[in-house]
Amino acid sequence: MTRLVVDASVAVKWFLPEEHSINAHRLLSEDYQLLAPDLLWVEVGNALWKRHRRGQLARGDARGILRDLRRLPLAIHPSGPLIGMALDLAIRRGQTVYDSLYLAVAIARRCAMVTADDNLYQVVKDGPLSRHLVWVEDI
């Protein structure tokens, strides 16, 4: 079983049809042990709020997605112990602390993270942290 950290850009695709959704769904097989920082709940919730605000998602559907997400077998890690590492990564790489927190979990758990966030991927893919990053289409 392959252990992978998933970010919100991947988790949203499990519930909403978007580009790369098919690949994101592959992660839900028994071949993977999925991990994420507790920030995942907030980021997915915010993505759903944006969809609702644009009239693309009903309130009940958004709440249902959050409920279904919480039922998935995700190993959720508290952000607090890794926030210092995430800040250091963010400063060094010039990316957000939010994105860096997912990388911090991957580094701490000695695995890779999967993203569908092209900006994050472009920043990290050719640097020293590239071994901790997988593009969703490469699943």
PDB file of N, CA and C in Angstrom, residues 17-113:
ATOM      1  N   PRO A  17     -17.121  17.092 -10.577  1.00  0.00           N
ATOM      2  CA  PRO A  17     -16.477  16.755 -11.852  1.00  0.00           C
ATOM      3  C   PRO A  17     -15.652  17.930 -12.369  1.00  0.00           C
ATOM      4  N   GLU A  18     -14.376  17.711 -12.449  1.00  0.00           N
ATOM      5  CA  GLU A  18     -13.428  18.725 -12.906  1.00  0.00           C
ATOM      6  C   GLU A  18     -12.347  18.020 -13.709  1.00  0.00           C
ATOM      7  N   GLU A  19     -11.500  18.818 -14.332  1.00  0.00           N
ATOM      8  CA  GLU A  19     -10.332  18.248 -14.982  1.00  0.00           C
ATOM      9  C   GLU A  19      -9.523  17.472 -13.939  1.00  0.00           C
ATOM     10  N   HIS A  20      -9.068  16.322 -14.287  1.00  0.00           N
ATOM     11  CA  HIS A  20      -8.265  15.428 -13.448  1.00  0.00           C
ATOM     12  C   HIS A  20      -9.083  14.648 -12.419  1.00  0.00           C
ATOM     13  N   SER A  21     -10.412  14.744 -12.448  1.00  0.00           N
ATOM     14  CA  SER A  21     -11.222  14.011 -11.470  1.00  0.00           C
ATOM     15  C   SER A  21     -11.029  12.502 -11.577  1.00  0.00           C
ATOM     16  N   ILE A  22     -10.906  11.990 -12.792  1.00  0.00           N
ATOM     17  CA  ILE A  22     -10.745  10.542 -12.970  1.00  0.00           C
ATOM     18  C   ILE A  22      -9.476  10.067 -12.265  1.00  0.00           C
ATOM     19  N   ASN A  23      -8.394  10.786 -12.446  1.00  0.00           N
ATOM     20  CA  ASN A  23      -7.151  10.400 -11.772  1.00  0.00           C
ATOM     21  C   ASN A  23      -7.268  10.538 -10.262  1.00  0.00           C
ATOM     22  N   ALA A  24      -7.920  11.583  -9.806  1.00  0.00           N
ATOM     23  CA  ALA A  24      -8.102  11.769  -8.364  1.00  0.00           C
ATOM     24  C   ALA A  24      -8.872  10.593  -7.768  1.00  0.00           C
ATOM     25  N   HIS A  25      -9.859  10.093  -8.483  1.00  0.00           N
ATOM     26  CA  HIS A  25     -10.655   8.958  -7.995  1.00  0.00           C
ATOM     27  C   HIS A  25      -9.813   7.700  -7.833  1.00  0.00           C
ATOM     28  N   ARG A  26      -8.774   7.551  -8.611  1.00  0.00           N
ATOM     29  CA  ARG A  26      -7.905   6.373  -8.490  1.00  0.00           C
ATOM     30  C   ARG A  26      -7.278   6.281  -7.106  1.00  0.00           C
ATOM     31  N   LEU A  27      -7.118   7.408  -6.461  1.00  0.00           N
ATOM     32  CA  LEU A  27      -6.517   7.420  -5.130  1.00  0.00           C
ATOM     33  C   LEU A  27      -7.416   6.798  -4.071  1.00  0.00           C
ATOM     34  N   LEU A  28      -8.685   6.651  -4.377  1.00  0.00           N
ATOM     35  CA  LEU A  28      -9.623   6.106  -3.398  1.00  0.00           C
ATOM     36  C   LEU A  28      -9.610   4.579  -3.369  1.00  0.00           C
ATOM     37  N   SER A  29      -8.736   3.959  -4.141  1.00  0.00           N
ATOM     38  CA  SER A  29      -8.636   2.500  -4.136  1.00  0.00           C
ATOM     39  C   SER A  29      -7.881   2.041  -2.891  1.00  0.00           C
ATOM     40  N   GLU A  30      -7.953   0.759  -2.633  1.00  0.00           N
ATOM     41  CA  GLU A  30      -7.274   0.192  -1.466  1.00  0.00           C
ATOM     42  C   GLU A  30      -5.759   0.157  -1.629  1.00  0.00           C
ATOM     43  N   ASP A  31      -5.266   0.574  -2.791  1.00  0.00           N
ATOM     44  CA  ASP A  31      -3.821   0.597  -3.033  1.00  0.00           C
ATOM     45  C   ASP A  31      -3.130   1.745  -2.305  1.00  0.00           C
ATOM     46  N   TYR A  32      -3.914   2.687  -1.789  1.00  0.00           N
ATOM     47  CA  TYR A  32      -3.343   3.897  -1.199  1.00  0.00           C
ATOM     48  C   TYR A  32      -3.812   4.108   0.235  1.00  0.00           C
ATOM     49  N   GLN A  33      -2.883   4.547   1.071  1.00  0.00           N
ATOM     50  CA  GLN A  33      -3.213   5.057   2.396  1.00  0.00           C
ATOM     51  C   GLN A  33      -3.097   6.570   2.281  1.00  0.00           C
ATOM     52  N   LEU A  34      -4.197   7.272   2.496  1.00  0.00           N
ATOM     53  CA  LEU A  34      -4.239   8.717   2.269  1.00  0.00           C
ATOM     54  C   LEU A  34      -4.119   9.489   3.574  1.00  0.00           C
ATOM     55  N   LEU A  35      -3.304  10.536   3.528  1.00  0.00           N
ATOM     56  CA  LEU A  35      -3.063  11.395   4.679  1.00  0.00           C
ATOM     57  C   LEU A  35      -3.300  12.840   4.273  1.00  0.00           C
ATOM     58  N   ALA A  36      -3.577  13.681   5.252  1.00  0.00           N
ATOM     59  CA  ALA A  36      -3.736  15.117   4.999  1.00  0.00           C
ATOM     60  C   ALA A  36      -3.639  15.864   6.324  1.00  0.00           C
ATOM     61  N   PRO A  37      -3.214  17.119   6.270  1.00  0.00           N
ATOM     62  CA  PRO A  37      -3.281  17.937   7.484  1.00  0.00           C
ATOM     63  C   PRO A  37      -4.733  18.328   7.746  1.00  0.00           C
ATOM     64  N   ASP A  38      -5.032  18.702   8.977  1.00  0.00           N
ATOM     65  CA  ASP A  38      -6.400  19.105   9.304  1.00  0.00           C
ATOM     66  C   ASP A  38      -6.846  20.341   8.527  1.00  0.00           C
ATOM     67  N   LEU A  39      -5.930  21.042   7.929  1.00  0.00           N
ATOM     68  CA  LEU A  39      -6.259  22.175   7.060  1.00  0.00           C
ATOM     69  C   LEU A  39      -7.136  21.747   5.883  1.00  0.00           C
ATOM     70  N   LEU A  40      -7.087  20.481   5.519  1.00  0.00           N
ATOM     71  CA  LEU A  40      -7.881  19.981   4.393  1.00  0.00           C
ATOM     72  C   LEU A  40      -9.353  20.341   4.545  1.00  0.00           C
ATOM     73  N   TRP A  41      -9.905  20.176   5.757  1.00  0.00           N
ATOM     74  CA  TRP A  41     -11.331  20.468   5.969  1.00  0.00           C
ATOM     75  C   TRP A  41     -11.640  21.923   5.610  1.00  0.00           C
ATOM     76  N   VAL A  42     -10.790  22.824   6.049  1.00  0.00           N
ATOM     77  CA  VAL A  42     -11.009  24.257   5.817  1.00  0.00           C
ATOM     78  C   VAL A  42     -10.898  24.583   4.334  1.00  0.00           C
ATOM     79  N   GLU A  43      -9.877  24.050   3.687  1.00  0.00           N
ATOM     80  CA  GLU A  43      -9.685  24.367   2.273  1.00  0.00           C
ATOM     81  C   GLU A  43     -10.783  23.782   1.396  1.00  0.00           C
ATOM     82  N   VAL A  44     -11.205  22.567   1.675  1.00  0.00           N
ATOM     83  CA  VAL A  44     -12.313  21.997   0.899  1.00  0.00           C
ATOM     84  C   VAL A  44     -13.587  22.783   1.185  1.00  0.00           C
ATOM     85  N   GLY A  45     -13.827  23.104   2.450  1.00  0.00           N
ATOM     86  CA  GLY A  45     -14.998  23.916   2.791  1.00  0.00           C
ATOM     87  C   GLY A  45     -14.999  25.241   2.058  1.00  0.00           C
ATOM     88  N   ASN A  46     -13.861  25.874   1.954  1.00  0.00           N
ATOM     89  CA  ASN A  46     -13.766  27.148   1.250  1.00  0.00           C
ATOM     90  C   ASN A  46     -14.028  26.983  -0.244  1.00  0.00           C
ATOM     91  N   ALA A  47     -13.518  25.907  -0.831  1.00  0.00           N
ATOM     92  CA  ALA A  47     -13.774  25.645  -2.256  1.00  0.00           C
ATOM     93  C   ALA A  47     -15.267  25.437  -2.504  1.00  0.00           C
ATOM     94  N   LEU A  48     -15.926  24.739  -1.590  1.00  0.00           N
ATOM     95  CA  LEU A  48     -17.370  24.517  -1.724  1.00  0.00           C
ATOM     96  C   LEU A  48     -18.136  25.825  -1.558  1.00  0.00           C
ATOM     97  N   TRP A  49     -17.711  26.656  -0.614  1.00  0.00           N
ATOM     98  CA  TRP A  49     -18.337  27.966  -0.418  1.00  0.00           C
ATOM     99  C   TRP A  49     -18.238  28.802  -1.687  1.00  0.00           C
ATOM    100  N   LYS A  50     -17.065  28.794  -2.319  1.00  0.00           N
ATOM    101  CA  LYS A  50     -16.898  29.554  -3.561  1.00  0.00           C
ATOM    102  C   LYS A  50     -17.860  29.063  -4.634  1.00  0.00           C
ATOM    103  N   ARG A  51     -18.000  27.761  -4.744  1.00  0.00           N
ATOM    104  CA  ARG A  51     -18.933  27.205  -5.734  1.00  0.00           C
ATOM    105  C   ARG A  51     -20.370  27.616  -5.416  1.00  0.00           C
ATOM    106  N   HIS A  52     -20.721  27.573  -4.146  1.00  0.00           N
ATOM    107  CA  HIS A  52     -22.069  27.978  -3.743  1.00  0.00           C
ATOM    108  C   HIS A  52     -22.294  29.453  -4.060  1.00  0.00           C
ATOM    109  N   ARG A  53     -21.328  30.259  -3.752  1.00  0.00           N
ATOM    110  CA  ARG A  53     -21.438  31.705  -3.978  1.00  0.00           C
ATOM    111  C   ARG A  53     -21.631  32.029  -5.456  1.00  0.00           C
ATOM    112  N   ARG A  54     -21.014  31.228  -6.322  1.00  0.00           N
ATOM    113  CA  ARG A  54     -21.164  31.427  -7.771  1.00  0.00           C
ATOM    114  C   ARG A  54     -22.448  30.808  -8.324  1.00  0.00           C
ATOM    115  N   GLY A  55     -23.232  30.184  -7.448  1.00  0.00           N
ATOM    116  CA  GLY A  55     -24.468  29.543  -7.884  1.00  0.00           C
ATOM    117  C   GLY A  55     -24.248  28.186  -8.533  1.00  0.00           C
ATOM    118  N   GLN A  56     -23.089  27.575  -8.298  1.00  0.00           N
ATOM    119  CA  GLN A  56     -22.750  26.297  -8.917  1.00  0.00           C
ATOM    120  C   GLN A  56     -23.012  25.100  -8.014  1.00  0.00           C
ATOM    121  N   LEU A  57     -23.353  25.355  -6.751  1.00  0.00           N
ATOM    122  CA  LEU A  57     -23.515  24.271  -5.795  1.00  0.00           C
ATOM    123  C   LEU A  57     -24.517  24.689  -4.728  1.00  0.00           C
ATOM    124  N   ALA A  58     -25.512  23.864  -4.515  1.00  0.00           N
ATOM    125  CA  ALA A  58     -26.516  24.148  -3.488  1.00  0.00           C
ATOM    126  C   ALA A  58     -25.918  23.943  -2.097  1.00  0.00           C
ATOM    127  N   ARG A  59     -26.455  24.648  -1.129  1.00  0.00           N
ATOM    128  CA  ARG A  59     -25.965  24.545   0.247  1.00  0.00           C
ATOM    129  C   ARG A  59     -26.017  23.107   0.746  1.00  0.00           C
ATOM    130  N   GLY A  60     -27.129  22.441   0.527  1.00  0.00           N
ATOM    131  CA  GLY A  60     -27.260  21.054   0.979  1.00  0.00           C
ATOM    132  C   GLY A  60     -26.244  20.130   0.335  1.00  0.00           C
ATOM    133  N   ASP A  61     -25.968  20.357  -0.934  1.00  0.00           N
ATOM    134  CA  ASP A  61     -24.960  19.546  -1.622  1.00  0.00           C
ATOM    135  C   ASP A  61     -23.570  19.799  -1.047  1.00  0.00           C
ATOM    136  N   ALA A  62     -23.268  21.045  -0.749  1.00  0.00           N
ATOM    137  CA  ALA A  62     -21.970  21.378  -0.158  1.00  0.00           C
ATOM    138  C   ALA A  62     -21.808  20.695   1.199  1.00  0.00           C
ATOM    139  N   ARG A  63     -22.848  20.758   2.004  1.00  0.00           N
ATOM    140  CA  ARG A  63     -22.793  20.112   3.319  1.00  0.00           C
ATOM    141  C   ARG A  63     -22.672  18.597   3.179  1.00  0.00           C
ATOM    142  N   GLY A  64     -23.354  18.038   2.194  1.00  0.00           N
ATOM    143  CA  GLY A  64     -23.261  16.600   1.944  1.00  0.00           C
ATOM    144  C   GLY A  64     -21.856  16.178   1.534  1.00  0.00           C
ATOM    145  N   ILE A  65     -21.212  17.006   0.728  1.00  0.00           N
ATOM    146  CA  ILE A  65     -19.836  16.704   0.318  1.00  0.00           C
ATOM    147  C   ILE A  65     -18.912  16.699   1.533  1.00  0.00           C
ATOM    148  N   LEU A  66     -19.056  17.679   2.402  1.00  0.00           N
ATOM    149  CA  LEU A  66     -18.224  17.699   3.614  1.00  0.00           C
ATOM    150  C   LEU A  66     -18.480  16.467   4.478  1.00  0.00           C
ATOM    151  N   ARG A  67     -19.738  16.092   4.593  1.00  0.00           N
ATOM    152  CA  ARG A  67     -20.085  14.894   5.371  1.00  0.00           C
ATOM    153  C   ARG A  67     -19.426  13.658   4.754  1.00  0.00           C
ATOM    154  N   ASP A  68     -19.533  13.525   3.431  1.00  0.00           N
ATOM    155  CA  ASP A  68     -18.952  12.367   2.750  1.00  0.00           C
ATOM    156  C   ASP A  68     -17.427  12.372   2.833  1.00  0.00           C
ATOM    157  N   LEU A  69     -16.831  13.541   2.761  1.00  0.00           N
ATOM    158  CA  LEU A  69     -15.374  13.640   2.883  1.00  0.00           C
ATOM    159  C   LEU A  69     -14.923  13.137   4.248  1.00  0.00           C
ATOM    160  N   ARG A  70     -15.652  13.503   5.277  1.00  0.00           N
ATOM    161  CA  ARG A  70     -15.280  13.088   6.635  1.00  0.00           C
ATOM    162  C   ARG A  70     -15.394  11.580   6.824  1.00  0.00           C
ATOM    163  N   ARG A  71     -16.162  10.924   5.978  1.00  0.00           N
ATOM    164  CA  ARG A  71     -16.331   9.469   6.082  1.00  0.00           C
ATOM    165  C   ARG A  71     -15.231   8.682   5.369  1.00  0.00           C
ATOM    166  N   LEU A  72     -14.438   9.359   4.576  1.00  0.00           N
ATOM    167  CA  LEU A  72     -13.369   8.666   3.849  1.00  0.00           C
ATOM    168  C   LEU A  72     -12.241   8.281   4.806  1.00  0.00           C
ATOM    169  N   PRO A  73     -11.531   7.220   4.490  1.00  0.00           N
ATOM    170  CA  PRO A  73     -10.444   6.773   5.375  1.00  0.00           C
ATOM    171  C   PRO A  73      -9.178   7.611   5.201  1.00  0.00           C
ATOM    172  N   LEU A  74      -9.239   8.838   5.664  1.00  0.00           N
ATOM    173  CA  LEU A  74      -8.096   9.749   5.614  1.00  0.00           C
ATOM    174  C   LEU A  74      -7.444   9.803   6.990  1.00  0.00           C
ATOM    175  N   ALA A  75      -6.136   9.682   7.033  1.00  0.00           N
ATOM    176  CA  ALA A  75      -5.407   9.889   8.280  1.00  0.00           C
ATOM    177  C   ALA A  75      -5.127  11.389   8.374  1.00  0.00           C
ATOM    178  N   ILE A  76      -5.803  12.045   9.295  1.00  0.00           N
ATOM    179  CA  ILE A  76      -5.693  13.498   9.430  1.00  0.00           C
ATOM    180  C   ILE A  76      -4.653  13.841  10.497  1.00  0.00           C
ATOM    181  N   HIS A  77      -3.746  14.739  10.119  1.00  0.00           N
ATOM    182  CA  HIS A  77      -2.666  15.139  11.018  1.00  0.00           C
ATOM    183  C   HIS A  77      -2.877  16.569  11.492  1.00  0.00           C
ATOM    184  N   PRO A  78      -2.682  16.822  12.784  1.00  0.00           N
ATOM    185  CA  PRO A  78      -2.826  18.186  13.291  1.00  0.00           C
ATOM    186  C   PRO A  78      -1.761  19.102  12.695  1.00  0.00           C
ATOM    187  N   SER A  79      -2.166  20.314  12.405  1.00  0.00           N
ATOM    188  CA  SER A  79      -1.262  21.287  11.783  1.00  0.00           C
ATOM    189  C   SER A  79      -0.239  21.852  12.760  1.00  0.00           C
ATOM    190  N   GLY A  80      -0.622  22.001  14.006  1.00  0.00           N
ATOM    191  CA  GLY A  80       0.228  22.662  14.993  1.00  0.00           C
ATOM    192  C   GLY A  80       1.669  22.195  15.031  1.00  0.00           C
ATOM    193  N   PRO A  81       1.912  20.895  15.164  1.00  0.00           N
ATOM    194  CA  PRO A  81       3.297  20.437  15.270  1.00  0.00           C
ATOM    195  C   PRO A  81       4.152  20.689  14.022  1.00  0.00           C
ATOM    196  N   LEU A  82       3.508  20.907  12.876  1.00  0.00           N
ATOM    197  CA  LEU A  82       4.257  21.075  11.629  1.00  0.00           C
ATOM    198  C   LEU A  82       4.244  22.504  11.094  1.00  0.00           C
ATOM    199  N   ILE A  83       3.615  23.425  11.815  1.00  0.00           N
ATOM    200  CA  ILE A  83       3.463  24.783  11.285  1.00  0.00           C
ATOM    201  C   ILE A  83       4.816  25.490  11.127  1.00  0.00           C
ATOM    202  N   GLY A  84       5.752  25.231  12.025  1.00  0.00           N
ATOM    203  CA  GLY A  84       7.084  25.834  11.896  1.00  0.00           C
ATOM    204  C   GLY A  84       7.798  25.351  10.641  1.00  0.00           C
ATOM    205  N   MET A  85       7.739  24.048  10.398  1.00  0.00           N
ATOM    206  CA  MET A  85       8.338  23.496   9.186  1.00  0.00           C
ATOM    207  C   MET A  85       7.648  24.064   7.953  1.00  0.00           C
ATOM    208  N   ALA A  86       6.327  24.165   8.002  1.00  0.00           N
ATOM    209  CA  ALA A  86       5.577  24.707   6.861  1.00  0.00           C
ATOM    210  C   ALA A  86       5.974  26.157   6.582  1.00  0.00           C
ATOM    211  N   LEU A  87       6.140  26.946   7.626  1.00  0.00           N
ATOM    212  CA  LEU A  87       6.562  28.339   7.445  1.00  0.00           C
ATOM    213  C   LEU A  87       7.952  28.406   6.814  1.00  0.00           C
ATOM    214  N   ASP A  88       8.880  27.589   7.307  1.00  0.00           N
ATOM    215  CA  ASP A  88      10.229  27.568   6.730  1.00  0.00           C
ATOM    216  C   ASP A  88      10.194  27.179   5.254  1.00  0.00           C
ATOM    217  N   LEU A  89       9.415  26.160   4.924  1.00  0.00           N
ATOM    218  CA  LEU A  89       9.286  25.739   3.523  1.00  0.00           C
ATOM    219  C   LEU A  89       8.701  26.858   2.673  1.00  0.00           C
ATOM    220  N   ALA A  90       7.689  27.519   3.197  1.00  0.00           N
ATOM    221  CA  ALA A  90       7.035  28.601   2.456  1.00  0.00           C
ATOM    222  C   ALA A  90       8.014  29.738   2.171  1.00  0.00           C
ATOM    223  N   ILE A  91       8.785  30.103   3.164  1.00  0.00           N
ATOM    224  CA  ILE A  91       9.753  31.190   2.990  1.00  0.00           C
ATOM    225  C   ILE A  91      10.826  30.791   1.982  1.00  0.00           C
ATOM    226  N   ARG A  92      11.328  29.566   2.106  1.00  0.00           N
ATOM    227  CA  ARG A  92      12.375  29.098   1.189  1.00  0.00           C
ATOM    228  C   ARG A  92      11.887  28.945  -0.243  1.00  0.00           C
ATOM    229  N   ARG A  93      10.674  28.459  -0.423  1.00  0.00           N
ATOM    230  CA  ARG A  93      10.164  28.131  -1.749  1.00  0.00           C
ATOM    231  C   ARG A  93       9.318  29.240  -2.362  1.00  0.00           C
ATOM    232  N   GLY A  94       8.954  30.237  -1.568  1.00  0.00           N
ATOM    233  CA  GLY A  94       8.127  31.315  -2.100  1.00  0.00           C
ATOM    234  C   GLY A  94       6.711  30.877  -2.406  1.00  0.00           C
ATOM    235  N   GLN A  95       6.180  30.004  -1.577  1.00  0.00           N
ATOM    236  CA  GLN A  95       4.802  29.537  -1.754  1.00  0.00           C
ATOM    237  C   GLN A  95       4.051  29.722  -0.441  1.00  0.00           C
ATOM    238  N   THR A  96       2.766  29.495  -0.450  1.00  0.00           N
ATOM    239  CA  THR A  96       1.966  29.752   0.743  1.00  0.00           C
ATOM    240  C   THR A  96       2.250  28.747   1.854  1.00  0.00           C
ATOM    241  N   VAL A  97       1.971  29.164   3.067  1.00  0.00           N
ATOM    242  CA  VAL A  97       2.071  28.257   4.206  1.00  0.00           C
ATOM    243  C   VAL A  97       1.036  27.148   4.063  1.00  0.00           C
ATOM    244  N   TYR A  98      -0.125  27.472   3.490  1.00  0.00           N
ATOM    245  CA  TYR A  98      -1.158  26.451   3.274  1.00  0.00           C
ATOM    246  C   TYR A  98      -0.597  25.288   2.465  1.00  0.00           C
ATOM    247  N   ASP A  99      -0.041  25.591   1.294  1.00  0.00           N
ATOM    248  CA  ASP A  99       0.515  24.544   0.434  1.00  0.00           C
ATOM    249  C   ASP A  99       1.695  23.854   1.107  1.00  0.00           C
ATOM    250  N   SER A 100       2.495  24.627   1.797  1.00  0.00           N
ATOM    251  CA  SER A 100       3.682  24.078   2.451  1.00  0.00           C
ATOM    252  C   SER A 100       3.319  23.120   3.574  1.00  0.00           C
ATOM    253  N   LEU A 101       2.164  23.301   4.172  1.00  0.00           N
ATOM    254  CA  LEU A 101       1.744  22.399   5.237  1.00  0.00           C
ATOM    255  C   LEU A 101       1.528  20.981   4.704  1.00  0.00           C
ATOM    256  N   TYR A 102       0.961  20.857   3.520  1.00  0.00           N
ATOM    257  CA  TYR A 102       0.798  19.530   2.915  1.00  0.00           C
ATOM    258  C   TYR A 102       2.165  18.898   2.661  1.00  0.00           C
ATOM    259  N   LEU A 103       3.097  19.695   2.155  1.00  0.00           N
ATOM    260  CA  LEU A 103       4.463  19.191   1.938  1.00  0.00           C
ATOM    261  C   LEU A 103       5.120  18.800   3.256  1.00  0.00           C
ATOM    262  N   ALA A 104       4.881  19.572   4.295  1.00  0.00           N
ATOM    263  CA  ALA A 104       5.459  19.258   5.605  1.00  0.00           C
ATOM    264  C   ALA A 104       4.960  17.907   6.112  1.00  0.00           C
ATOM    265  N   VAL A 105       3.678  17.621   5.912  1.00  0.00           N
ATOM    266  CA  VAL A 105       3.148  16.308   6.308  1.00  0.00           C
ATOM    267  C   VAL A 105       3.846  15.214   5.509  1.00  0.00           C
ATOM    268  N   ALA A 106       4.001  15.427   4.206  1.00  0.00           N
ATOM    269  CA  ALA A 106       4.665  14.428   3.362  1.00  0.00           C
ATOM    270  C   ALA A 106       6.105  14.189   3.822  1.00  0.00           C
ATOM    271  N   ILE A 107       6.817  15.255   4.115  1.00  0.00           N
ATOM    272  CA  ILE A 107       8.203  15.116   4.574  1.00  0.00           C
ATOM    273  C   ILE A 107       8.242  14.384   5.912  1.00  0.00           C
ATOM    274  N   ALA A 108       7.393  14.791   6.842  1.00  0.00           N
ATOM    275  CA  ALA A 108       7.371  14.175   8.169  1.00  0.00           C
ATOM    276  C   ALA A 108       6.995  12.700   8.106  1.00  0.00           C
ATOM    277  N   ARG A 109       6.119  12.349   7.182  1.00  0.00           N
ATOM    278  CA  ARG A 109       5.666  10.954   7.060  1.00  0.00           C
ATOM    279  C   ARG A 109       6.465  10.161   6.030  1.00  0.00           C
ATOM    280  N   ARG A 110       7.492  10.796   5.480  1.00  0.00           N
ATOM    281  CA  ARG A 110       8.387  10.148   4.511  1.00  0.00           C
ATOM    282  C   ARG A 110       7.626   9.550   3.336  1.00  0.00           C
ATOM    283  N   CYS A 111       6.831  10.406   2.727  1.00  0.00           N
ATOM    284  CA  CYS A 111       6.069   9.982   1.556  1.00  0.00           C
ATOM    285  C   CYS A 111       5.924  11.176   0.619  1.00  0.00           C
ATOM    286  N   ALA A 112       5.142  11.013  -0.409  1.00  0.00           N
ATOM    287  CA  ALA A 112       4.898  12.098  -1.360  1.00  0.00           C
ATOM    288  C   ALA A 112       3.503  12.654  -1.146  1.00  0.00           C
ATOM    289  N   MET A 113       3.277  13.830  -1.696  1.00  0.00           N
ATOM    290  CA  MET A 113       1.929  14.398  -1.712  1.00  0.00           C
ATOM    291  C   MET A 113       1.469  14.477  -3.152  1.00  0.00           C
TER     292      MET A 113
END
